[in-house]
């Protein structure tokens, strides 16, 4: 760009010099002085034009439209606060965090004598990815409101299945692998600490390499189908117990079907602890 500009200016200088030689030739007594004055004027004009071209080229290369730095910093701080609260609530470990703010044209001219109000407008589960906000100035003398965006990305530690985990199996430490997932695409719950789900039950099959979501695991079964159990029946004025056989797997507070060993009758009961259920009336 600079070489092209320099060559262009040199060509212009030579053209102007030739033109002036032809012009001042008509005035022999003043040829040298007139030529000197005219060359000086032309070179000054070219230098001014060159500076203008250089400034325009630099502005074009920068390609950045004016930005309201105060608004940008305020929105970034707001987003980072939202993300910090979310990370604390869910035990997130975030790295390489990036928050980029996009403002509408003309925002650099906005000023507000009061604190700017920030209202989030998107429906994303977490303050990650592309977020939409309304920024407004409550100053009654000069109120304004704009729509702006913030793009939040980074790496979030998350638990993956190291191997395929079969439905209803009890999850062991070697079934899990700690990796990371992008914040920008995160819009569902994930497990971030493997210790939270070790010895829990897989409610459905989890494929190798798949993110482990909370809804895919639950408390482990403490009663297995075919187990002998004690069936308790309690009322206001009585309490009784009898032997039974579990017809379904069950975890604490889950309702399962149980067969009375004496009568053979099948009833529904709630699992209360290992080997014990409570009948429903």
Short mmCIF file of C-alpha atoms in Angstrom, two decimals:
data_model
loop_
_atom_site.label_atom_id
_atom_site.label_comp_id
_atom_site.label_asym_id
_atom_site.label_seq_id
_atom_site.Cartn_x
_atom_site.Cartn_y
_atom_site.Cartn_z
CA UNK A 1 0.00 0.00 0.00
CA UNK A 2 2.81 2.43 0.89
CA UNK A 3 4.91 1.59 -2.19
CA UNK A 4 1.90 2.00 -4.45
CA UNK A 5 1.11 5.38 -2.89
CA UNK A 6 4.73 6.55 -3.21
CA UNK A 7 4.96 5.57 -6.87
CA UNK A 8 1.66 7.26 -7.56
CA UNK A 9 2.89 10.51 -5.95
CA UNK A 10 6.16 10.38 -7.91
CA UNK A 11 4.24 10.02 -11.18
CA UNK A 12 2.06 12.97 -10.21
CA UNK A 13 5.17 15.04 -9.40
CA UNK A 14 6.82 14.29 -12.75
CA UNK A 15 3.61 15.17 -14.60
CA UNK A 16 3.27 18.47 -12.77
CA UNK A 17 6.95 19.29 -13.36
CA UNK A 18 6.64 18.71 -17.10
CA UNK A 19 3.52 20.82 -17.23
CA UNK A 20 5.20 23.68 -15.40
CA UNK A 21 8.26 23.52 -17.67
CA UNK A 22 6.02 24.05 -20.67
CA UNK A 23 4.18 26.89 -18.91
CA UNK A 24 7.11 28.91 -17.58
CA UNK A 25 8.96 28.56 -20.90
CA UNK A 26 6.83 31.44 -22.11
CA UNK A 27 8.40 33.66 -19.44
CA UNK A 28 12.18 33.25 -19.85
CA UNK A 29 13.19 36.04 -17.43
CA UNK A 30 11.24 34.43 -14.62
CA UNK A 31 11.68 30.80 -15.57
CA UNK A 32 13.84 29.70 -12.65
CA UNK A 33 12.01 31.61 -9.92
CA UNK A 34 8.53 30.78 -11.21
CA UNK A 35 9.42 27.14 -11.57
CA UNK A 36 10.74 27.08 -7.99
CA UNK A 37 7.57 28.68 -6.58
CA UNK A 38 5.26 26.42 -8.53
CA UNK A 39 7.19 23.26 -7.65
CA UNK A 40 7.08 24.22 -3.99
CA UNK A 41 3.33 24.77 -4.14
CA UNK A 42 2.76 21.48 -5.93
CA UNK A 43 4.97 19.50 -3.53
CA UNK A 44 3.13 21.01 -0.57
CA UNK A 45 -0.20 20.02 -2.10
CA UNK A 46 1.08 16.52 -2.79
CA UNK A 47 2.40 16.17 0.75
CA UNK A 48 -0.97 17.23 2.16
CA UNK A 49 -2.76 14.83 -0.16
CA UNK A 50 -0.38 12.04 0.81
CA UNK A 51 -1.07 12.53 4.51
CA UNK A 52 -4.79 12.44 3.80
CA UNK A 53 -4.41 9.23 1.81
CA UNK A 54 -2.30 7.64 4.55
CA UNK A 55 -4.87 8.55 7.21
CA UNK A 56 -7.69 7.18 5.06
CA UNK A 57 -5.75 3.98 4.40
CA UNK A 58 -5.06 3.51 8.11
CA UNK A 59 -8.73 4.08 8.95
CA UNK A 60 -9.73 1.56 6.29
CA UNK A 61 -7.25 -1.00 7.60
CA UNK A 62 -8.49 -0.60 11.16
CA UNK A 63 -12.06 -1.34 10.01
CA UNK A 64 -13.44 -0.67 13.49
CA UNK A 65 -16.54 1.40 13.92
CA UNK A 66 -16.69 3.83 16.87
CA UNK A 67 -17.55 2.17 20.16
CA UNK A 68 -18.96 3.49 23.43
CA UNK A 69 -16.27 2.16 25.74
CA UNK A 70 -18.20 2.99 28.92
CA UNK A 71 -21.27 1.02 27.78
CA UNK A 72 -19.13 -1.87 26.60
CA UNK A 73 -17.28 -2.13 29.91
CA UNK A 74 -20.51 -1.89 31.90
CA UNK A 75 -22.17 -4.69 29.92
CA UNK A 76 -19.06 -6.88 30.14
CA UNK A 77 -18.98 -6.43 33.91
CA UNK A 78 -22.68 -7.30 34.11
CA UNK A 79 -22.22 -10.48 32.06
CA UNK A 80 -19.18 -11.54 34.08
CA UNK A 81 -21.19 -11.09 37.29
CA UNK A 82 -24.00 -13.28 35.92
CA UNK A 83 -21.49 -15.92 34.89
CA UNK A 84 -19.71 -15.83 38.25
CA UNK A 85 -22.99 -16.43 40.10
CA UNK A 86 -23.85 -19.30 37.77
CA UNK A 87 -20.42 -20.86 38.18
CA UNK A 88 -20.71 -20.70 41.98
CA UNK A 89 -24.21 -22.20 41.94
CA UNK A 90 -23.26 -25.16 39.72
CA UNK A 91 -19.63 -25.63 40.73
CA UNK A 92 -18.29 -24.72 37.30
CA UNK A 93 -14.60 -24.54 36.50
CA UNK A 94 -14.18 -22.12 33.58
CA UNK A 95 -11.04 -21.34 31.60
CA UNK A 96 -10.24 -19.11 28.60
CA UNK A 97 -13.26 -16.88 29.25
CA UNK A 98 -14.08 -14.39 26.50
CA UNK A 99 -16.86 -11.74 26.48
CA UNK A 100 -17.34 -9.72 23.28
CA UNK A 101 -19.87 -6.89 23.09
CA UNK A 102 -21.55 -5.74 19.86
CA UNK A 103 -23.11 -2.27 19.85
CA UNK A 104 -25.48 -0.73 17.28
CA UNK A 105 -24.32 2.14 15.08
CA UNK A 106 -24.30 5.51 16.78
CA UNK A 107 -23.80 4.11 20.29
CA UNK A 108 -20.55 6.06 20.69
CA UNK A 109 -22.58 9.28 20.87
CA UNK A 110 -24.75 8.13 23.80
CA UNK A 111 -24.21 9.56 27.27
CA UNK A 112 -26.21 9.11 30.47
CA UNK A 113 -26.00 11.09 33.69
CA UNK A 114 -27.37 8.12 35.66
CA UNK A 115 -26.60 4.41 35.92
CA UNK A 116 -27.61 2.61 32.75
CA UNK A 117 -30.28 -0.09 33.20
CA UNK A 118 -29.46 -3.52 31.74
CA UNK A 119 -32.21 -6.01 30.92
CA UNK A 120 -31.48 -9.46 29.49
CA UNK A 121 -33.81 -10.44 26.64
CA UNK A 122 -32.71 -13.90 25.49
CA UNK A 123 -34.08 -17.25 26.73
CA UNK A 124 -30.84 -19.19 27.04
CA UNK A 125 -30.55 -21.48 30.05
CA UNK A 126 -27.22 -20.00 31.13
CA UNK A 127 -25.51 -16.63 30.49
CA UNK A 128 -23.37 -18.20 27.77
CA UNK A 129 -23.24 -18.05 23.98
CA UNK A 130 -24.99 -15.18 22.19
CA UNK A 131 -26.90 -13.08 24.71
CA UNK A 132 -29.25 -10.19 23.95
CA UNK A 133 -29.72 -7.14 26.16
CA UNK A 134 -31.62 -3.88 26.32
CA UNK A 135 -29.58 -0.96 27.67
CA UNK A 136 -31.55 2.12 28.66
CA UNK A 137 -30.84 5.47 30.25
CA UNK A 138 -33.40 6.47 32.93
CA UNK A 139 -32.48 10.16 32.68
CA UNK A 140 -35.84 11.89 32.11
CA UNK A 141 -34.15 14.86 30.46
CA UNK A 142 -32.46 12.75 27.79
CA UNK A 143 -33.65 9.13 27.89
CA UNK A 144 -32.57 6.52 25.36
CA UNK A 145 -32.69 2.76 24.81
CA UNK A 146 -30.66 0.43 22.57
CA UNK A 147 -30.52 -3.29 21.78
CA UNK A 148 -27.10 -4.87 22.07
CA UNK A 149 -25.47 -8.30 22.22
CA UNK A 150 -22.73 -10.07 24.13
CA UNK A 151 -21.02 -13.25 22.98
CA UNK A 152 -19.72 -15.40 25.85
CA UNK A 153 -17.32 -18.27 25.20
CA UNK A 154 -14.78 -20.31 27.12
CA UNK A 155 -14.02 -23.84 28.22
CA UNK A 156 -16.08 -25.56 30.92
CA UNK A 157 -14.88 -28.71 32.67
CA UNK A 158 -17.47 -31.47 32.09
CA UNK A 159 -17.86 -35.22 32.60
CA UNK A 160 -17.97 -37.62 29.62
CA UNK A 161 -18.58 -41.35 29.42
CA UNK A 162 -15.20 -43.07 29.04
CA UNK A 163 -17.03 -46.14 27.76
CA UNK A 164 -20.62 -47.04 27.01
CA UNK A 165 -22.62 -47.27 30.26
CA UNK A 166 -25.55 -49.67 30.11
CA UNK A 167 -29.01 -48.72 31.39
CA UNK A 168 -29.55 -49.44 35.12
CA UNK A 169 -25.88 -50.18 35.73
CA UNK A 170 -24.11 -48.64 38.71
CA UNK A 171 -21.59 -46.03 37.55
CA UNK A 172 -17.97 -46.58 38.55
CA UNK A 173 -15.00 -44.21 38.48
CA UNK A 174 -13.47 -45.82 35.38
CA UNK A 175 -16.74 -45.23 33.48
CA UNK A 176 -16.13 -41.49 33.54
CA UNK A 177 -13.70 -39.05 31.96
CA UNK A 178 -13.22 -35.37 32.76
CA UNK A 179 -12.98 -33.20 29.65
CA UNK A 180 -14.28 -29.82 28.58
CA UNK A 181 -17.09 -28.32 26.52
CA UNK A 182 -17.56 -24.91 24.92
CA UNK A 183 -19.58 -22.34 26.84
CA UNK A 184 -20.90 -20.86 23.60
CA UNK A 185 -22.86 -24.04 22.75
CA UNK A 186 -23.93 -24.88 26.30
CA UNK A 187 -27.70 -24.76 26.76
CA UNK A 188 -28.37 -27.79 28.95
CA UNK A 189 -27.26 -29.10 32.35
CA UNK A 190 -23.99 -31.02 32.57
CA UNK A 191 -22.10 -32.87 35.28
CA UNK A 192 -18.86 -31.08 36.15
CA UNK A 193 -17.53 -33.32 38.96
CA UNK A 194 -17.23 -37.11 38.46
CA UNK A 195 -17.45 -37.74 42.21
CA UNK A 196 -21.06 -36.55 42.21
CA UNK A 197 -22.31 -39.52 40.22
CA UNK A 198 -20.00 -42.38 41.14
CA UNK A 199 -22.15 -45.28 42.47
CA UNK A 200 -25.29 -43.75 41.01
CA UNK A 201 -27.47 -45.53 38.46
CA UNK A 202 -27.66 -44.87 34.73
CA UNK A 203 -31.33 -44.30 33.93
CA UNK A 204 -30.65 -44.95 30.24
CA UNK A 205 -27.70 -45.97 28.12
CA UNK A 206 -24.90 -43.41 27.93
CA UNK A 207 -22.70 -43.81 24.86
CA UNK A 208 -18.93 -43.59 24.96
CA UNK A 209 -17.76 -40.00 24.50
CA UNK A 210 -21.19 -38.55 25.38
CA UNK A 211 -21.61 -35.74 27.88
CA UNK A 212 -23.21 -37.06 31.07
CA UNK A 213 -26.33 -35.04 31.80
CA UNK A 214 -27.95 -35.01 35.27
CA UNK A 215 -31.23 -36.40 33.93
CA UNK A 216 -29.42 -39.54 32.78
CA UNK A 217 -28.44 -40.63 36.29
CA UNK A 218 -30.28 -41.21 39.56
CA UNK A 219 -29.82 -42.75 42.96
CA UNK A 220 -28.73 -46.41 42.79
CA UNK A 221 -31.20 -49.23 43.33
CA UNK A 222 -31.13 -50.48 46.92
CA UNK A 223 -33.69 -53.18 46.17
CA UNK A 224 -33.30 -55.49 43.19
CA UNK A 225 -36.00 -57.45 41.46
CA UNK A 226 -36.38 -60.82 43.25
CA UNK A 227 -35.03 -59.57 46.59
CA UNK A 228 -36.77 -60.69 49.77
CA UNK A 229 -38.20 -57.68 51.57
CA UNK A 230 -40.11 -56.81 54.72
CA UNK A 231 -43.46 -55.19 53.94
CA UNK A 232 -44.55 -52.73 56.60
CA UNK A 233 -48.15 -51.56 56.97
CA UNK A 234 -48.86 -48.67 59.31
CA UNK A 235 -52.06 -46.92 60.33
CA UNK A 236 -53.31 -44.72 63.13
CA UNK A 237 -54.04 -47.65 65.45
CA UNK A 238 -51.96 -50.51 64.10
CA UNK A 239 -48.65 -51.59 62.62
CA UNK A 240 -47.88 -54.87 60.93
CA UNK A 241 -45.11 -56.43 58.89
CA UNK A 242 -44.95 -59.39 56.55
CA UNK A 243 -42.54 -61.01 54.13
CA UNK A 244 -42.63 -60.24 50.43
CA UNK A 245 -40.73 -60.46 47.13
CA UNK A 246 -39.78 -57.39 45.12
CA UNK A 247 -41.05 -57.57 41.56
CA UNK A 248 -39.10 -54.45 40.41
CA UNK A 249 -35.86 -52.66 41.10
CA UNK A 250 -36.19 -49.62 43.34
CA UNK A 251 -34.30 -46.78 44.97
CA UNK A 252 -35.25 -44.78 48.06
CA UNK A 253 -38.76 -43.26 47.85
CA UNK A 254 -39.52 -45.07 44.59
CA UNK A 255 -42.81 -46.92 44.28
CA UNK A 256 -42.46 -50.57 43.21
CA UNK A 257 -44.64 -53.68 42.99
CA UNK A 258 -44.24 -56.31 45.72
CA UNK A 259 -45.82 -59.77 46.10
CA UNK A 260 -46.98 -60.89 49.54
CA UNK A 261 -45.19 -64.19 50.22
CA UNK A 262 -48.14 -65.58 52.24
CA UNK A 263 -51.17 -64.52 50.19
CA UNK A 264 -49.51 -64.08 46.79
CA UNK A 265 -51.26 -60.74 46.42
CA UNK A 266 -49.38 -58.05 44.50
CA UNK A 267 -49.42 -54.58 46.02
CA UNK A 268 -47.61 -51.27 45.53
CA UNK A 269 -45.11 -50.15 48.15
CA UNK A 270 -42.51 -47.42 48.62
CA UNK A 271 -38.85 -48.29 49.15
CA UNK A 272 -37.72 -46.93 52.53
CA UNK A 273 -34.35 -48.64 52.95
CA UNK A 274 -32.44 -51.71 51.89
CA UNK A 275 -34.73 -54.76 52.23
CA UNK A 276 -37.73 -52.79 53.51
CA UNK A 277 -40.81 -51.28 51.83
CA UNK A 278 -43.89 -49.54 53.15
CA UNK A 279 -47.29 -50.39 51.75
CA UNK A 280 -49.68 -47.79 50.40
CA UNK A 281 -53.34 -47.51 51.42
#
